[in-house]
Coordinates of C-alpha atoms in Angstrom, one line a residue:
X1330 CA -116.4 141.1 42.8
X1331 CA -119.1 138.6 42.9
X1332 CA -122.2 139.8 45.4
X1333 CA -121.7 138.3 49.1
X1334 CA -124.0 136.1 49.6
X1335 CA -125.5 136.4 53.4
X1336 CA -126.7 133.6 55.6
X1337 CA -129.5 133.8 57.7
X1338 CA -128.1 136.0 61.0
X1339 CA -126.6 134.1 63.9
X1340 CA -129.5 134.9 66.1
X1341 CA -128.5 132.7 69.0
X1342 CA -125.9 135.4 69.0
X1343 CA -127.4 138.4 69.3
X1344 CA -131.1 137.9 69.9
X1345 CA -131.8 137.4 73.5
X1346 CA -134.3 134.2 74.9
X1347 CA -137.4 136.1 77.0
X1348 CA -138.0 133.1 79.6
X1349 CA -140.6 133.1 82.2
X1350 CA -144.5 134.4 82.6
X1351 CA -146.0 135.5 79.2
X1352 CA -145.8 139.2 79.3
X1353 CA -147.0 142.1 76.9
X1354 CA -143.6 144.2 75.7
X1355 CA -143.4 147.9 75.6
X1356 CA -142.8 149.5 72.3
X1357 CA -138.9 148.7 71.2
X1358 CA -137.0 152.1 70.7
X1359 CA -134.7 151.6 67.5
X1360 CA -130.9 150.3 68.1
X1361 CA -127.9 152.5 67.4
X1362 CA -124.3 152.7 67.9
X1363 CA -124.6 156.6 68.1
X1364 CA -126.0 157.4 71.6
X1365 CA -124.2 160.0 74.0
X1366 CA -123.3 156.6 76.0
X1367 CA -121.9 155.0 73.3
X1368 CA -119.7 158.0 72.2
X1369 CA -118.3 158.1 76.1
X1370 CA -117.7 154.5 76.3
X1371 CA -115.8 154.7 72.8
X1372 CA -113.7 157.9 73.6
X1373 CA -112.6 155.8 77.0
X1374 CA -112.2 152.9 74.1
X1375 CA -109.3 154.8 72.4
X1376 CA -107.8 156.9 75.2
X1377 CA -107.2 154.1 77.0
X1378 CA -106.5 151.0 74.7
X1379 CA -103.7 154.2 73.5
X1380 CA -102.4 153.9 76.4
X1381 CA -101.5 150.3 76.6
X1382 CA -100.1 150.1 73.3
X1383 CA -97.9 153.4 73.7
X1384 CA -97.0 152.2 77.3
X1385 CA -95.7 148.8 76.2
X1386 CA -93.8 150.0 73.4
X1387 CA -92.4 153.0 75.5
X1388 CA -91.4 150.6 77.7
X1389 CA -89.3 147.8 74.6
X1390 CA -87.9 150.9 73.1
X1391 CA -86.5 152.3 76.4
X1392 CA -84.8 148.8 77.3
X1393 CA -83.6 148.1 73.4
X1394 CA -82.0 151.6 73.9
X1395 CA -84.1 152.1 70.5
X1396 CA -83.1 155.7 68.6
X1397 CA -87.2 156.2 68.8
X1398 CA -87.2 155.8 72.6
X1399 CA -87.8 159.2 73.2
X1400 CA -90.1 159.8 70.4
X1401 CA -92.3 156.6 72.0
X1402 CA -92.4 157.8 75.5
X1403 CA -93.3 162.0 73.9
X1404 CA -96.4 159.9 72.5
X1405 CA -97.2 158.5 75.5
X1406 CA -97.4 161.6 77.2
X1407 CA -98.5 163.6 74.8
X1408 CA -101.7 160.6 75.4
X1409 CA -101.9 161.4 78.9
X1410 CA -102.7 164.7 78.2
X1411 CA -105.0 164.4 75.2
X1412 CA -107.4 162.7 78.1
X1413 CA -107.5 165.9 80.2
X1414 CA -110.3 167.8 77.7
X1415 CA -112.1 164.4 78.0
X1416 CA -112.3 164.4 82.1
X1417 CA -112.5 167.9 82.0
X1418 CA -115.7 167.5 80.0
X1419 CA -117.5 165.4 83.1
X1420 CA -115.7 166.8 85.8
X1421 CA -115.0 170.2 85.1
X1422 CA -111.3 171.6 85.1
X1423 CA -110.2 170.5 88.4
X1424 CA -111.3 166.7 88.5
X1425 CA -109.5 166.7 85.1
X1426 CA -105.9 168.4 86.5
X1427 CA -106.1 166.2 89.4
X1428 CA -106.7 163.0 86.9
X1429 CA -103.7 164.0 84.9
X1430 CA -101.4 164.7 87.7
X1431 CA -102.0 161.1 89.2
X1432 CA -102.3 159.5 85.5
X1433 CA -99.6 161.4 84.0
X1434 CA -96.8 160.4 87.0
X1435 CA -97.3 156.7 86.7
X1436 CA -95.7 157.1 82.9
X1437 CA -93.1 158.3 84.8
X1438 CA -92.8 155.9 87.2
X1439 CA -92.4 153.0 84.7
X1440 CA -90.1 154.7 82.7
X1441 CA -88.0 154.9 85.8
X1442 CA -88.6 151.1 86.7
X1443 CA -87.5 150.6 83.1
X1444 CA -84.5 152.1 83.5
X1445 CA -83.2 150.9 86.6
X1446 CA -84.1 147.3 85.5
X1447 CA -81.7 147.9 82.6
X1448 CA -78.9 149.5 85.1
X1449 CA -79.0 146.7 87.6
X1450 CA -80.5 149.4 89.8
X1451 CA -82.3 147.5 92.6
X1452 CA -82.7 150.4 95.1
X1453 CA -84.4 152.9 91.6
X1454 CA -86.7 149.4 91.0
X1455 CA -88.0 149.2 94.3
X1456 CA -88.5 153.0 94.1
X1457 CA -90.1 152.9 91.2
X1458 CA -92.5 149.9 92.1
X1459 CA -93.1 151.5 95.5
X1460 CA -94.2 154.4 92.9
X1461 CA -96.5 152.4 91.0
X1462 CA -98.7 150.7 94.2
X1463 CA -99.0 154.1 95.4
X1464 CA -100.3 154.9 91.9
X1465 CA -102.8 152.2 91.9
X1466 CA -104.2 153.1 95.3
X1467 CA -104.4 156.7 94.6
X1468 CA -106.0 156.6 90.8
X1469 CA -108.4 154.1 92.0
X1470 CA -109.5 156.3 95.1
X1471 CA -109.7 159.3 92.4
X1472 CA -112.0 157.2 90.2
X1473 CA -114.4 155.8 93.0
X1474 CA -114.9 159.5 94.6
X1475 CA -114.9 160.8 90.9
X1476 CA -117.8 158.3 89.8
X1477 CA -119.4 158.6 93.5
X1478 CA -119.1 155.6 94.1
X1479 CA -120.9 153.8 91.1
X1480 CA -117.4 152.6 90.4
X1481 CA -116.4 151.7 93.6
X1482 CA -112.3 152.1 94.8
X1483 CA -111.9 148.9 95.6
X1484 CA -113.3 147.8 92.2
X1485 CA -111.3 150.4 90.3
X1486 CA -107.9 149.8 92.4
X1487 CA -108.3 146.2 91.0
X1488 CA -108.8 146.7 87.5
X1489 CA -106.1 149.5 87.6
X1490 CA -103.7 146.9 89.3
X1491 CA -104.3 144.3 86.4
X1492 CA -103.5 146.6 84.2
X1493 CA -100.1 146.9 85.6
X1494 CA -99.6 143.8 85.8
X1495 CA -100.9 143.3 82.1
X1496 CA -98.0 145.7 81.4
X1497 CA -95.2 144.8 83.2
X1498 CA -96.0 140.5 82.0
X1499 CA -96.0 141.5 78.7
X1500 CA -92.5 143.5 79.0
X1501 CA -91.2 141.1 81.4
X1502 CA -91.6 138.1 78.7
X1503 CA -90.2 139.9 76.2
X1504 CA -86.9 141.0 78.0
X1505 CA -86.6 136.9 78.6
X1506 CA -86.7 136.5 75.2
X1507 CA -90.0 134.5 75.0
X1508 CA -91.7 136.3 72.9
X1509 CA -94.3 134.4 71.7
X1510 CA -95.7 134.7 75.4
X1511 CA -94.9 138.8 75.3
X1512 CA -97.4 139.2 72.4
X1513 CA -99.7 136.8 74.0
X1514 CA -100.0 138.9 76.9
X1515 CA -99.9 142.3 74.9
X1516 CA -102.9 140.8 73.4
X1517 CA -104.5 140.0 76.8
X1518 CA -103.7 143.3 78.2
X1519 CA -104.8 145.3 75.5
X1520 CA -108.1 143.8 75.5
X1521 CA -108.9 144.4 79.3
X1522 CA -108.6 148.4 78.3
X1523 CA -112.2 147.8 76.8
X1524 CA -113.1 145.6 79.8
X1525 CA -112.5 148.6 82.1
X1526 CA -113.4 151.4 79.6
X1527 CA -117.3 149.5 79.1
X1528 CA -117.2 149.1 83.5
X1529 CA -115.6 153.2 83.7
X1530 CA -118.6 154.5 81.5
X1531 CA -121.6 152.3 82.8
X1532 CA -120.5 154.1 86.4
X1533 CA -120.2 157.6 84.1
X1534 CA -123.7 157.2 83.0
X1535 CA -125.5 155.9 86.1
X1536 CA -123.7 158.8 88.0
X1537 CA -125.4 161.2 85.5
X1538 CA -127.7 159.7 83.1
X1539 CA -129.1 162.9 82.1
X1540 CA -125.6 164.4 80.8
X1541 CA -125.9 161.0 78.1
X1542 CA -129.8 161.8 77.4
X1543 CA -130.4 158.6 79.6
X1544 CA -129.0 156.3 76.9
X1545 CA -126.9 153.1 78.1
X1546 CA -123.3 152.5 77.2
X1547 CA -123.8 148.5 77.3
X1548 CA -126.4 147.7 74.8
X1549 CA -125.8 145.2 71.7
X1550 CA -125.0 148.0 69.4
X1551 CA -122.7 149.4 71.9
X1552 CA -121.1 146.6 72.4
X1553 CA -120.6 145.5 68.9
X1554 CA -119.4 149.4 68.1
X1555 CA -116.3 149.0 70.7
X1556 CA -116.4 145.3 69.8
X1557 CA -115.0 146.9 66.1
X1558 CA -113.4 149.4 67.5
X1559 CA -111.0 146.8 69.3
X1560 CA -110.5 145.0 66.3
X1561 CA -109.6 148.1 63.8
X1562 CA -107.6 149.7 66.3
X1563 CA -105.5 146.5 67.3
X1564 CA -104.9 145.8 63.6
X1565 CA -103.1 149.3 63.4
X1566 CA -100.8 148.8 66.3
X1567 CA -99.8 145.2 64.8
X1568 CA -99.4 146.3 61.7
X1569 CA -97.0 149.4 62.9
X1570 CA -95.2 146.6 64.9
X1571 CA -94.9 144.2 62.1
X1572 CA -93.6 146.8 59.7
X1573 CA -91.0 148.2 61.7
X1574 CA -89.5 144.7 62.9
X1575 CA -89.3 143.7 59.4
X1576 CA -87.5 146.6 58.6
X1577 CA -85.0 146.4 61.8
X1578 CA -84.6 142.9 61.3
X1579 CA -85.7 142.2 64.8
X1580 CA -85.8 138.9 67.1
X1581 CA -89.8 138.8 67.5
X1582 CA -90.8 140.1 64.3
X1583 CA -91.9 136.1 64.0
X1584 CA -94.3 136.3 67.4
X1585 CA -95.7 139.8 65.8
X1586 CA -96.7 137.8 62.7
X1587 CA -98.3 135.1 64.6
X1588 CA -100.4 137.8 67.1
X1589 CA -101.3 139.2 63.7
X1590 CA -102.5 136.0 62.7
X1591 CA -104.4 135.1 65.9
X1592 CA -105.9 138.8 65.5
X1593 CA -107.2 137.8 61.8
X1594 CA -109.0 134.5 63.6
X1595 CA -110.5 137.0 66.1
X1596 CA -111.8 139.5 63.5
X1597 CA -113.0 136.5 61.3
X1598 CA -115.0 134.9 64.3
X1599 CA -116.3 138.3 64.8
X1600 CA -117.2 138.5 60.7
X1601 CA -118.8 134.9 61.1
X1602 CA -121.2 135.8 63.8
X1603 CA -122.9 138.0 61.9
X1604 CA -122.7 136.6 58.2
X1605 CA -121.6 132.8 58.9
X1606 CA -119.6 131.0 57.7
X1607 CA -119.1 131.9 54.1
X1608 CA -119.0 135.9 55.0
X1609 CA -116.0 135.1 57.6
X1610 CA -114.0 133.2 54.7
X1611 CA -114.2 135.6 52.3
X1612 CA -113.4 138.3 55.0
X1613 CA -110.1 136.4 55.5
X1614 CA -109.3 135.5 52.0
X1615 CA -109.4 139.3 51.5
X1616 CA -107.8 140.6 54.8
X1617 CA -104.7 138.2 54.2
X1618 CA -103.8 138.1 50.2
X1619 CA -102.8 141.6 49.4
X1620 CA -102.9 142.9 52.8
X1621 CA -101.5 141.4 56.0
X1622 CA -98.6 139.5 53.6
X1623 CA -98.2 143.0 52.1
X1624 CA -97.0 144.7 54.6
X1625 CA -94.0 142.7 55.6
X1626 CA -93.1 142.3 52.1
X1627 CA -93.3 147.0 51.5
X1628 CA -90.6 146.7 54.8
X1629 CA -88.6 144.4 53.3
X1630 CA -88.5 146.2 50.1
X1631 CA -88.3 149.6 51.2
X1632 CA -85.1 148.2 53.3
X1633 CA -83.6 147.0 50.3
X1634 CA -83.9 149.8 48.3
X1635 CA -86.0 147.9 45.5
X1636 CA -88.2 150.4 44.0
X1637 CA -89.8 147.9 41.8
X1638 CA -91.1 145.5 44.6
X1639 CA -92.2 148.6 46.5
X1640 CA -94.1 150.3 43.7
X1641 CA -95.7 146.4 43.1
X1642 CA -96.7 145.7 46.4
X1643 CA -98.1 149.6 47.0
X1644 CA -100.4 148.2 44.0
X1645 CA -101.6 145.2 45.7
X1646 CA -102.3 147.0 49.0
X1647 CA -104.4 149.2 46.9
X1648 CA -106.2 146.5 45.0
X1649 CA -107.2 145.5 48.7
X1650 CA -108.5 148.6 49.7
X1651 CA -111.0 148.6 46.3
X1652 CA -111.9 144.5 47.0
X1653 CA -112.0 145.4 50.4
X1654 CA -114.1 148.2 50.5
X1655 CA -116.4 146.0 48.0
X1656 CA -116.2 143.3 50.4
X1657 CA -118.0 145.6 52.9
X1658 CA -120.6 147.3 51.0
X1659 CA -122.3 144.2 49.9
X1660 CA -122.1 142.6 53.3
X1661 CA -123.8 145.5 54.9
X1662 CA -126.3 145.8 51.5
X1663 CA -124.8 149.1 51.1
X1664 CA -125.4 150.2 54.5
X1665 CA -122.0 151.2 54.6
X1666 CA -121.6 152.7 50.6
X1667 CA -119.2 150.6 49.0
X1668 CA -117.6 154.2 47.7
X1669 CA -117.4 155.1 51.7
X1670 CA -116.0 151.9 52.5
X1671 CA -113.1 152.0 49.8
X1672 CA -112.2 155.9 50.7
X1673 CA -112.1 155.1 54.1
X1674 CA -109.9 151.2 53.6
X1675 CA -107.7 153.3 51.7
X1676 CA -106.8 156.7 53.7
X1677 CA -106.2 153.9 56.5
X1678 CA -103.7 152.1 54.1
X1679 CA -101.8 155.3 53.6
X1680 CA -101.7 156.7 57.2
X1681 CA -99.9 153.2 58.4
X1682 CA -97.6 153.3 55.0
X1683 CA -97.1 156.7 55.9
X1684 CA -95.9 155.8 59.9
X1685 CA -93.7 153.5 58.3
X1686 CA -91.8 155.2 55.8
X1687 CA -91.2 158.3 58.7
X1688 CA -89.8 155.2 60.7
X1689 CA -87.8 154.7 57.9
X1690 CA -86.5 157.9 57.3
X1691 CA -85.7 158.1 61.0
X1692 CA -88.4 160.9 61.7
X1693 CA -89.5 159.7 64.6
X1694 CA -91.9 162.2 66.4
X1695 CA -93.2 162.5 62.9
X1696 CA -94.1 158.7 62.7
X1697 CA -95.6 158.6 66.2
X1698 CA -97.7 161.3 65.6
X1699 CA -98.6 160.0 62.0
X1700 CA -99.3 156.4 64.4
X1701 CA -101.2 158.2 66.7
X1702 CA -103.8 159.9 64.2
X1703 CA -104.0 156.5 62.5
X1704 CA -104.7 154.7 65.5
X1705 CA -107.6 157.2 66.2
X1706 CA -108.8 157.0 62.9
X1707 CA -109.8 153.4 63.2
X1708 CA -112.7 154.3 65.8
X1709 CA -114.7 156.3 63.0
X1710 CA -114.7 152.9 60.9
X1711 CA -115.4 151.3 63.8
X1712 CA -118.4 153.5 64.6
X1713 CA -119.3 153.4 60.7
X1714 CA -119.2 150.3 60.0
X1715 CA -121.2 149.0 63.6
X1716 CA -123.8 151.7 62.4
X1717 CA -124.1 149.8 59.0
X1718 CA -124.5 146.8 60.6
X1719 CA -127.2 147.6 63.1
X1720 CA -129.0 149.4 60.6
X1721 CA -129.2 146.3 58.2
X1722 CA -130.2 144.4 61.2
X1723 CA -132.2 146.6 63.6
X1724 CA -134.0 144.4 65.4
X1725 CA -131.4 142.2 66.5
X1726 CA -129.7 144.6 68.3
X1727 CA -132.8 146.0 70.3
X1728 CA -132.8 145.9 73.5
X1729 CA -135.8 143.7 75.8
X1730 CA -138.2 146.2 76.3
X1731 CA -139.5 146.7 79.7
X1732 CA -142.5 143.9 80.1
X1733 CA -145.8 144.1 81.9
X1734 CA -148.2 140.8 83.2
X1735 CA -150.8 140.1 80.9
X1736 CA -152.4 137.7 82.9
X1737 CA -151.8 137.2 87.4
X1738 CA -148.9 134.2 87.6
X1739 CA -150.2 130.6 88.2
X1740 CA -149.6 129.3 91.3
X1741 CA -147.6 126.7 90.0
X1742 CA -145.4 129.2 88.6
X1743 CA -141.8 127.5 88.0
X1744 CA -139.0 127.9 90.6
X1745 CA -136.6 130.9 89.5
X1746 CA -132.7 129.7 89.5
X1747 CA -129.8 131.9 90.3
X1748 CA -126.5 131.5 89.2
X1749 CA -123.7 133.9 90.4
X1750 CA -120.7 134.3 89.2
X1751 CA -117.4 136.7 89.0
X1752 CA -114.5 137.2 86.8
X1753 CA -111.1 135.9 88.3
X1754 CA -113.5 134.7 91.0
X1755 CA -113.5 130.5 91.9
X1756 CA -116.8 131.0 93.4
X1757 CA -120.0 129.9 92.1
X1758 CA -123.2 130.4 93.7
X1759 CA -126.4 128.6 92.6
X1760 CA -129.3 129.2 94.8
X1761 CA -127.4 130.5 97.2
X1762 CA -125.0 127.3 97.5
X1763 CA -121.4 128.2 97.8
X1764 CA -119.1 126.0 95.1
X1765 CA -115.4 126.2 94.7
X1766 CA -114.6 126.0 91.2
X1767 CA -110.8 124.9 90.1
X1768 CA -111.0 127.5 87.8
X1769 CA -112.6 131.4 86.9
X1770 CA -114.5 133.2 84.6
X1771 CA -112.4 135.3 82.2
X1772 CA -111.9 137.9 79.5
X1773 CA -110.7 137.4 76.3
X1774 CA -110.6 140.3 73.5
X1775 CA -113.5 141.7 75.1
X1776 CA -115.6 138.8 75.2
X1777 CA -116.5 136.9 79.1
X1778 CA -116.0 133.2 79.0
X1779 CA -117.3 130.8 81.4
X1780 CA -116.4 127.1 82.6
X1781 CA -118.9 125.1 80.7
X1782 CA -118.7 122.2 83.1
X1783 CA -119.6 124.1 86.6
X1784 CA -122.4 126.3 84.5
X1785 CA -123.9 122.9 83.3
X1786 CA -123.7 120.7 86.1
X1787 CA -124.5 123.1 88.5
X1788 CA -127.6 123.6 86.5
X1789 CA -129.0 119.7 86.4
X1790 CA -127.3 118.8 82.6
X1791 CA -124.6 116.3 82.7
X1792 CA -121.0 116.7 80.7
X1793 CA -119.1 114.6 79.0
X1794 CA -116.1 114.5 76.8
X1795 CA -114.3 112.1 74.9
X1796 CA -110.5 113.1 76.0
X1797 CA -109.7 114.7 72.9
X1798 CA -111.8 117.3 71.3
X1799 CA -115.8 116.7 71.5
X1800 CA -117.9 117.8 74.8
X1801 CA -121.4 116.8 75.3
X1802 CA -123.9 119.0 77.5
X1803 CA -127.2 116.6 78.0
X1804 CA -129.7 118.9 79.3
X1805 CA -133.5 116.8 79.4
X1806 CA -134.2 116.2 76.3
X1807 CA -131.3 118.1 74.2
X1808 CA -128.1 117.4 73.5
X1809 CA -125.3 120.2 73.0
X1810 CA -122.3 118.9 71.1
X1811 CA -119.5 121.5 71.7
X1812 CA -115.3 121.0 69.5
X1813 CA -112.2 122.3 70.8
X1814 CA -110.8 124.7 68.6
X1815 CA -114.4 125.4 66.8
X1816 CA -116.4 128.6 66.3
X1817 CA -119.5 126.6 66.1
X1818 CA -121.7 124.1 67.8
X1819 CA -124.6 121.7 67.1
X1820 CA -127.8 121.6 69.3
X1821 CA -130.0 118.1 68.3
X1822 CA -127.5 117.9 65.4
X1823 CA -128.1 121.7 64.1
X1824 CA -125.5 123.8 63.8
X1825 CA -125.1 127.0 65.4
X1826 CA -122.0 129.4 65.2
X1827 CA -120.6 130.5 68.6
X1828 CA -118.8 133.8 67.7
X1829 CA -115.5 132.6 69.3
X1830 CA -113.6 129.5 69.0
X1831 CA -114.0 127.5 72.4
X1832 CA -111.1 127.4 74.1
X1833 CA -109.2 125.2 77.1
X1834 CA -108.1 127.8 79.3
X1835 CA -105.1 127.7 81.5
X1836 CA -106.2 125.5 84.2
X1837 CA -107.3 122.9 81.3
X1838 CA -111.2 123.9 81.3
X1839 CA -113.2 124.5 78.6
X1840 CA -114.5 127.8 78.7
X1841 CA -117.6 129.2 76.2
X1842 CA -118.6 133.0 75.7
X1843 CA -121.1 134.0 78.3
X1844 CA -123.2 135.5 76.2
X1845 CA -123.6 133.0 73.4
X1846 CA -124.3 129.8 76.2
X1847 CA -126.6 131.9 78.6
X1848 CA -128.7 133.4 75.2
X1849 CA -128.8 129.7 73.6
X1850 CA -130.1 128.3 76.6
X1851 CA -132.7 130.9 77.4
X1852 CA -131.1 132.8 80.7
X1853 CA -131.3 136.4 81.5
X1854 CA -128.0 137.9 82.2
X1855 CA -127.6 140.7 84.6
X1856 CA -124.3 142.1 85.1
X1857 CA -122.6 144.0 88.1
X1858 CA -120.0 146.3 86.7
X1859 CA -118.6 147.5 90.0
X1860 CA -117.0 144.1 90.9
X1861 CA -117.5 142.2 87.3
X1862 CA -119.7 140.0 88.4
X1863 CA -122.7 138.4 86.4
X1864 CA -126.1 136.7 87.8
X1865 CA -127.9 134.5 85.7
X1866 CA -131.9 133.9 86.2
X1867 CA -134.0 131.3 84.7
X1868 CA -137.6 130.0 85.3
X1869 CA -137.1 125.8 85.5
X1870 CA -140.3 124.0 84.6

């Protein structure tokens, strides 16, 4: 494989713009993606994410009458319980019984809704959803007294509540037969588990800072580790999907290919962010060849019996695992040892051909647990390969030092402006002026976007667009030219990669990723995890 060739480091990604008085930094302690804080927020990563994916599924098999219904819902339990050594660990014994009593019922309960949905049983659905409320009312009292109050009951009641509902959309679409919708959602839903797993361990570690050696769970690194973590582990439940629609002959095995693809677009953007443009296409030149096309194609073989196309495209999944592995150890200059990376590419190939072919065989505990281990798997490459990457590039993931005056302020020090906003929230506060947007903040595979219209003109820029594809942001003497449907943008005419493809959301705004538009225009970002809600401060000249 011909050497990757890296472009210079996004850094209006991921290196933040100090505005304000000029001030003398504290020595910068060195970045990593192993802190006790990251390790908790990653264990919540898995444990919960798990649960989404097992509690959809649970749910599809149960309604299809599927012979691996009962296997899908053991799994789900069995996940239940694999988080009681985890609370147990924080809270001691009891806080973690009392956590999986309450957690462990509300798999229950929507097996039962499930069921009585499928019998025409209105009085068992009302039960059951009576079931449910209860459940998101208790859990999120459990969590606010559990965290003391640094996740607050109110604020855990809600995020419990859209998780429900995350659930029950995505199942609900797919029993109406649109699946393309179902998958959509799935995707949605299965990204707010890292939403509330990064907002669970930030009130964690503020509870007890001294259990996680006073290390933070939402610094760059941390957030590019789960960041990975999402991605590896939401390629493994796709890919268990695709594989066993294929072989079924199933309905949505279409929609599964197309969330597969939009998943791809996602890791790509991710790929880009850090090693532009030409790292992300060669990423998905890679990913998609021998790989994603692969697997449909060992289903549909192993269905047909043709040992021939089975044993030839077993060869090509394992040519991607060596260019793969290749791929990655000259991206991260070795980093992540291009031996590593291939041993690690490939025992991942073989777990998910392994929960296949027990699919296929009809051993269906077998292949759960086989998906389960898999799926688990993923969050060591995750924290390997987010290790690799911080350690290539240090500094950009290194946190603003605390800052001390070098000089007393001038008097004509610049005014300070505030920007508050919340996700799901049409409020936006700017100085302490109430606005009512048409439209909310949101997340989106872990990223937060914002309405680039309100930010800007609430800010003194003016926006235009040319009723197709092109926005302009004028603000004094720059001009940002933002496309619909593009990862990048040009500032003055230079171009500058976002991360993430802007997007129209669904009240027909164009929303940008927080992050990149508050770092690119110099703001500093404080967030409030107990209500998701973010204030933005800038010094205006």
């Amino acid at each position: 494989m011909k050497k990757l060739l890296l472009p210079v480091l996004s850094l209006s990604l991921l290196v933040p713009t100090i505005a304000g008085a000029q001030t003398t930094a504290m020595p910068v302690a060195k970045a990593s993606v192993m802190t006790p804080a990251a390790d908790l927020r990653a264990g919540l990563d898995y444990l919960l994410s798990e649960h989404f994916v097992l509690a959809v599924n649970a749910m599809i098999k149960a309604y299809d009458g599927s012979k691996d219904a009962a296997a899908a819902y053991a799994a789900l339990d069995q996940n239940a319980l694999d988080m009681q050594p985890a609370i147990a660990s924080i809270y001691g014994e009891a806080g973690a019984k009392e956590f999986n009593r309450i957690f462990r019922a509300h798999n229950k309960f929507t097996d039962d809704w499930v069921k009585a949905l499928k019998a025409n049983d209105m009085d068992g659905m009302k039960k059951a959803e009576a079931n449910l409320a209860g459940f998101v009312t208790e859990f999120g009292n459990f969590l606010g007294t559990a965290t003391g109050g640094k996740l607050p009951a109110k604020a855990a009641q809600d995020a419990v509540r859209l998780h429900e509902e995350q659930v029950q959309d995505t199942f609900e679409e797919y029993t109406e037969g649109d699946y393309a919708d179902a998958y959509k959602k799935y995707r949605e839903g299965y990204s707010t588990m890292f939403t509330i797993s990064k907002a669970l361990s930030t009130a964690i570690v503020s509870q007890m800072p001294e259990k996680f050696a006073n290390s933070k769970p939402d610094t760059k690194a941390a957030d590019l580790r789960s960041a990975l973590n999402s991605l590896a582990s939401e390629h493994v439940a796709l890919a268990a999907l695709e594989m066993q629609k294929k072989y079924d002959g199933s309905k949505d095995y279409e929609a599964v290919l197309n969330a597969e693809k939009m998943h791809t677009a996602d890791f790509k953007a991710a790929i880009t962010s850090i090693y532009g443009q030409a790292g992300g296409d060669q990423f998905e030149k890679i990913w998609t060849a021998n790989h994603i096309a692969a697997q449909g194609e060992l289903a549909d073989a192993t269905k047909r019996g043709d040992a021939a196309s089975r044993t030839a495209t077993l060869n090509r999944i394992n040519a991607f695992s060596t260019e793969f592995g290749a791929f990655l150890g000259a991206a991260t200059a070795e980093n992540l040892p291009t031996k590593a990376a291939q041993d690690a590419v490939r025992a991942h190939e073989m777990m998910v051909q392994d929960t296949f072919d027990k699919y296929a065989a009809g051993d269906y505990t077998a292949s759960y647990n086989k998906f389960r281990e898999s799926y688990k798997f993923m969050y060591g490459v995750g924290q390997n390969l987010g290790n690799a990457i911080v350690t290539q590039f240090n500094d950009k993931f290194q946190e603003q030092a605390p800052v001390t005056p070098t000089e007393p302020m001038a008097p004509d020090a610049p005014d300070m402006t505030t920007v508050w906003m919340k996700v799901n929230s049409s409020k936006l506060i700017i100085n302490g002026k109430t606005t009512m947007m048409d439209t909310t903040p949101m997340v989106w595979n872990n990223t937060t976007y914002i309405p680039l219209r309100f930010l800007s003109e609430g800010i003194g820029a003016n926006v235009s667009w040319d009723g197709k594809n092109t926005v302009w942001v004028k603000a004094g003497n720059d001009t940002l030219t933002f496309w619909i449907g593009k990862d990048y943008m040009e500032v003055n005419g230079t171009k500058k990669m976002i991360g993430s493809k802007l997007m129209v959301n669904k009240d027909g705004r164009t929303v940008v990723p927080l992050r990149f538009i508050t770092e690119l225009l110099g703001w500093d970002v404080k967030w409030n995890t107990k209500d998701w809600s973010v204030t933005l401060m800038k010094a205006m000249n």
